[in-house]
Structures are given as structure tokens and as C-alpha cells.
């Protein structure tokens, strides 16, 4: 269901400055974000890097952005970095779908699975000046003329921000092919479109909007989790609003192909130590993320299942 209802040991230690169990923080790690600053991937990667630093798991983790084509520009670069054990890429459901809709030569099956980190509910948001005060207001207008009510999302077709409004449309009786979806390359580009009323509403992970929600610039009409979310007080769930839909996104980390077992272990051990830290637990609570941590082969099996499910759904929509 697409989560709908993310050299030898000695040589490696010398290169990276330590590792889990060495007593020294790992150094020299880099994390690529395959879309824009401010996106969900970007927020997640920078939070991971900061927690690794604060928990003294790693020091000087470099995070950089390489946006384009729904994340597949970054995916191709990662695959081209075969054997680079110091590099990893933040990714999630969006990259799974974009690999199909962008007809990417590089696929996630070419990468080395490292860890699934979190799951996150979506949110339906509007600007503070929007005429839509409730999810019922929005749905009424949307059903009246779907093509006039544009929905913005921070992913290309096949990504979570695209799948969410398609699922929502279906749940309220709108033909998904009539949805006027406007895709942006990450939450950093989506946000000004929602704030500036260039789209009628936005559909994305609620964590991307927290600052603007707290500042009163955005209003949350509903969240897509099964239960209310503490981080977004007073926002109803779709289900409590009479719409039978639960939708969660996920995010994880993959590395280039061809890295050594020891390099893979360095990433997994470092992320496991980060995951077990009090700092990470605090971030999960603060951001309303659901802990969904699995590593290595278990994450690899999950990726294969997601890939198969996404391919099936996109084929139904005529996008793959």
C-alpha cells in the first residue's frame, strides 16, 4: 500500500575518523538531498546531521542539495558514485515514483539500502487568507469544479504529494484524472505557492509547514494520520471529518552501489546510534514524526515492495 492507509575495517576507520564502537565520532560523511532547501528530505537530512553531531556520533556531516526531476537527478549522481562509502542520499516514496514517471535510467534497485528512518502524515493546508475555513468548505468547492481548484504538492507525479490528493479525490468522489495538480520540486518551492495563493491548497508532509503554521501564515484543514497529531494542535484528521482516508509518507537513506560491507556497516551503525539517542527521540516528538527505523536487508526488502506497489498504481493512472 505504499505506506498508504522513506576496504577493510582498519582502512575505513582511518578514512572516516572512527566508527560506532571506536569511541570516536565518524568524520567525512556527506548526505545528498535530491530536491530543494526546505523540502521534507532537506529537513530530515539536516536534522539527522545535527543530531549525529549533538550526540557525538559523527562530526562535520555535510548536507548539500542536488534537485531536479523529482529526485532522479540526485539518484543518477548517487549511482554514478559507485564505491563511494562516504556518500549517502536522503530519499523516500517520492523518489520511488519519480524513477518511473521520469523514466530514469538509474533506479533505487541500483543503490545500497542503508536505513528507513521515519514515517510522516500529510496535511491539507491553505493560506491564512483562504476562503476555505474547513476541509468541508474545500471539498464542496473542489467537487463543484475540480479543474478550477488547483492543488500544489512538493513532488512530481508518482511522489507522495501527488498520490495524496489523488487518493483524497477518490475518497470524496472526484475522478482523479480531473484533479488539477501542480507539482513543485520539494516543499521549499511549494510553500511560497501556497502562501501566495497560486494554488487553492497544498498537500504535503505536515512537517514542512510547521514554522508557517505556528506563525499563523498557514491553516491546516486536516491531517492524514489515523490519530490527531500533537505537533499540529486542533487539526482534525480526515477520518474525523468523515473522509475515509489515512495516508503516511516515509523517508530513508541509501548509499551508492559497490560500497564495501565495512562502509555500509559504518553508515548503519552510525545511524543506529543516532536513532537511539535522546536527541533523536526529542526531534521525533518535536516534528511529529513516527519512528519507523529499519536497516540494511530489511529496508532493502521494504524498498522492493514499495517499488512494486508504486509501479502498479502508476500504471493504473497511466503514468508508467
PDB file of N, CA and C in Angstrom, residues 6 39-45 90-93 115-121 204-208 249-253 289 292 299:
ATOM      1  N   UNK A   6      10.432   5.540   3.536  1.00  0.00           N
ATOM      2  CA  UNK A   6      11.020   6.709   3.085  1.00  0.00           C
ATOM      3  C   UNK A   6      11.852   5.454   2.757  1.00  0.00           C
ATOM      4  N   UNK A  39      12.591  21.415   1.767  1.00  0.00           N
ATOM      5  CA  UNK A  39      11.750  20.252   1.485  1.00  0.00           C
ATOM      6  C   UNK A  39      11.788  19.280   2.656  1.00  0.00           C
ATOM      7  N   UNK A  40      10.885  18.290   2.630  1.00  0.00           N
ATOM      8  CA  UNK A  40      10.877  17.283   3.673  1.00  0.00           C
ATOM      9  C   UNK A  40      12.169  16.508   3.742  1.00  0.00           C
ATOM     10  N   UNK A  41      12.726  16.166   2.586  1.00  0.00           N
ATOM     11  CA  UNK A  41      14.009  15.463   2.566  1.00  0.00           C
ATOM     12  C   UNK A  41      15.099  16.329   3.190  1.00  0.00           C
ATOM     13  N   UNK A  42      15.065  17.619   2.847  1.00  0.00           N
ATOM     14  CA  UNK A  42      16.084  18.541   3.345  1.00  0.00           C
ATOM     15  C   UNK A  42      16.006  18.677   4.862  1.00  0.00           C
ATOM     16  N   UNK A  43      14.793  18.859   5.366  1.00  0.00           N
ATOM     17  CA  UNK A  43      14.608  18.985   6.815  1.00  0.00           C
ATOM     18  C   UNK A  43      15.070  17.715   7.522  1.00  0.00           C
ATOM     19  N   UNK A  44      14.717  16.565   6.962  1.00  0.00           N
ATOM     20  CA  UNK A  44      15.103  15.297   7.582  1.00  0.00           C
ATOM     21  C   UNK A  44      16.619  15.128   7.589  1.00  0.00           C
ATOM     22  N   UNK A  45      17.255  15.364   6.444  1.00  0.00           N
ATOM     23  CA  UNK A  45      18.704  15.178   6.348  1.00  0.00           C
ATOM     24  C   UNK A  45      19.452  16.108   7.291  1.00  0.00           C
ATOM     25  N   UNK A  90      19.451  11.154   1.079  1.00  0.00           N
ATOM     26  CA  UNK A  90      18.150  11.171   1.743  1.00  0.00           C
ATOM     27  C   UNK A  90      17.081  10.975   0.681  1.00  0.00           C
ATOM     28  N   UNK A  91      16.131  10.096   0.921  1.00  0.00           N
ATOM     29  CA  UNK A  91      15.115   9.823  -0.092  1.00  0.00           C
ATOM     30  C   UNK A  91      13.840   9.342   0.577  1.00  0.00           C
ATOM     31  N   UNK A  92      12.863   8.940  -0.245  1.00  0.00           N
ATOM     32  CA  UNK A  92      11.613   8.435   0.279  1.00  0.00           C
ATOM     33  C   UNK A  92      10.703   7.997  -0.850  1.00  0.00           C
ATOM     34  N   UNK A  93       9.421   7.919  -0.540  1.00  0.00           N
ATOM     35  CA  UNK A  93       8.440   7.438  -1.501  1.00  0.00           C
ATOM     36  C   UNK A  93       8.469   8.221  -2.805  1.00  0.00           C
ATOM     37  N   UNK A 115      19.010   2.697   5.610  1.00  0.00           N
ATOM     38  CA  UNK A 115      18.040   2.730   6.705  1.00  0.00           C
ATOM     39  C   UNK A 115      16.763   3.460   6.310  1.00  0.00           C
ATOM     40  N   UNK A 116      15.648   2.947   6.766  1.00  0.00           N
ATOM     41  CA  UNK A 116      14.387   3.676   6.770  1.00  0.00           C
ATOM     42  C   UNK A 116      14.314   4.382   8.113  1.00  0.00           C
ATOM     43  N   UNK A 117      14.008   5.676   8.107  1.00  0.00           N
ATOM     44  CA  UNK A 117      14.060   6.477   9.323  1.00  0.00           C
ATOM     45  C   UNK A 117      12.695   6.741   9.947  1.00  0.00           C
ATOM     46  N   UNK A 118      11.821   7.337   9.179  1.00  0.00           N
ATOM     47  CA  UNK A 118      10.568   7.840   9.751  1.00  0.00           C
ATOM     48  C   UNK A 118       9.395   7.638   8.808  1.00  0.00           C
ATOM     49  N   UNK A 119       8.218   7.771   9.372  1.00  0.00           N
ATOM     50  CA  UNK A 119       7.001   7.947   8.599  1.00  0.00           C
ATOM     51  C   UNK A 119       6.383   9.269   9.048  1.00  0.00           C
ATOM     52  N   UNK A 120       5.669   9.900   8.149  1.00  0.00           N
ATOM     53  CA  UNK A 120       5.075  11.200   8.460  1.00  0.00           C
ATOM     54  C   UNK A 120       3.729  11.339   7.769  1.00  0.00           C
ATOM     55  N   UNK A 121       2.756  11.811   8.513  1.00  0.00           N
ATOM     56  CA  UNK A 121       1.443  12.059   7.933  1.00  0.00           C
ATOM     57  C   UNK A 121       1.484  13.289   7.037  1.00  0.00           C
ATOM     58  N   UNK A 204       0.991  17.978   1.454  1.00  0.00           N
ATOM     59  CA  UNK A 204       2.374  17.546   1.655  1.00  0.00           C
ATOM     60  C   UNK A 204       2.545  17.089   3.093  1.00  0.00           C
ATOM     61  N   UNK A 205       3.749  16.657   3.436  1.00  0.00           N
ATOM     62  CA  UNK A 205       4.044  16.288   4.810  1.00  0.00           C
ATOM     63  C   UNK A 205       3.899  17.496   5.716  1.00  0.00           C
ATOM     64  N   UNK A 206       3.188  17.334   6.832  1.00  0.00           N
ATOM     65  CA  UNK A 206       2.903  18.497   7.668  1.00  0.00           C
ATOM     66  C   UNK A 206       4.158  19.116   8.258  1.00  0.00           C
ATOM     67  N   UNK A 207       5.229  18.321   8.405  1.00  0.00           N
ATOM     68  CA  UNK A 207       6.460  18.841   8.984  1.00  0.00           C
ATOM     69  C   UNK A 207       7.084  19.954   8.163  1.00  0.00           C
ATOM     70  N   UNK A 208       6.787  19.979   6.875  1.00  0.00           N
ATOM     71  CA  UNK A 208       7.346  21.014   6.013  1.00  0.00           C
ATOM     72  C   UNK A 208       6.701  22.379   6.260  1.00  0.00           C
ATOM     73  N   UNK A 249       3.624   9.052   4.557  1.00  0.00           N
ATOM     74  CA  UNK A 249       4.834   9.028   3.739  1.00  0.00           C
ATOM     75  C   UNK A 249       5.970   8.438   4.579  1.00  0.00           C
ATOM     76  N   UNK A 250       7.063   8.095   3.949  1.00  0.00           N
ATOM     77  CA  UNK A 250       8.234   7.603   4.691  1.00  0.00           C
ATOM     78  C   UNK A 250       9.499   8.191   4.079  1.00  0.00           C
ATOM     79  N   UNK A 251      10.570   8.190   4.880  1.00  0.00           N
ATOM     80  CA  UNK A 251      11.864   8.687   4.401  1.00  0.00           C
ATOM     81  C   UNK A 251      12.982   7.769   4.874  1.00  0.00           C
ATOM     82  N   UNK A 252      13.971   7.601   4.018  1.00  0.00           N
ATOM     83  CA  UNK A 252      15.099   6.740   4.352  1.00  0.00           C
ATOM     84  C   UNK A 252      16.379   7.216   3.701  1.00  0.00           C
ATOM     85  N   UNK A 253      17.406   6.392   3.829  1.00  0.00           N
ATOM     86  CA  UNK A 253      18.737   6.748   3.329  1.00  0.00           C
ATOM     87  C   UNK A 253      19.313   5.575   2.545  1.00  0.00           C
ATOM     88  N   UNK A 289       7.095  13.178  13.865  1.00  0.00           N
ATOM     89  CA  UNK A 289       7.471  12.040  13.026  1.00  0.00           C
ATOM     90  C   UNK A 289       7.214  10.733  13.756  1.00  0.00           C
ATOM     91  N   UNK A 292      10.169   4.755  12.411  1.00  0.00           N
ATOM     92  CA  UNK A 292       9.969   3.609  11.525  1.00  0.00           C
ATOM     93  C   UNK A 292      11.323   3.000  11.155  1.00  0.00           C
ATOM     94  N   UNK A 299      15.370  -3.055   5.202  1.00  0.00           N
ATOM     95  CA  UNK A 299      14.988  -1.872   4.438  1.00  0.00           C
ATOM     96  C   UNK A 299      14.993  -2.184   2.945  1.00  0.00           C
TER      97      UNK A 299
END
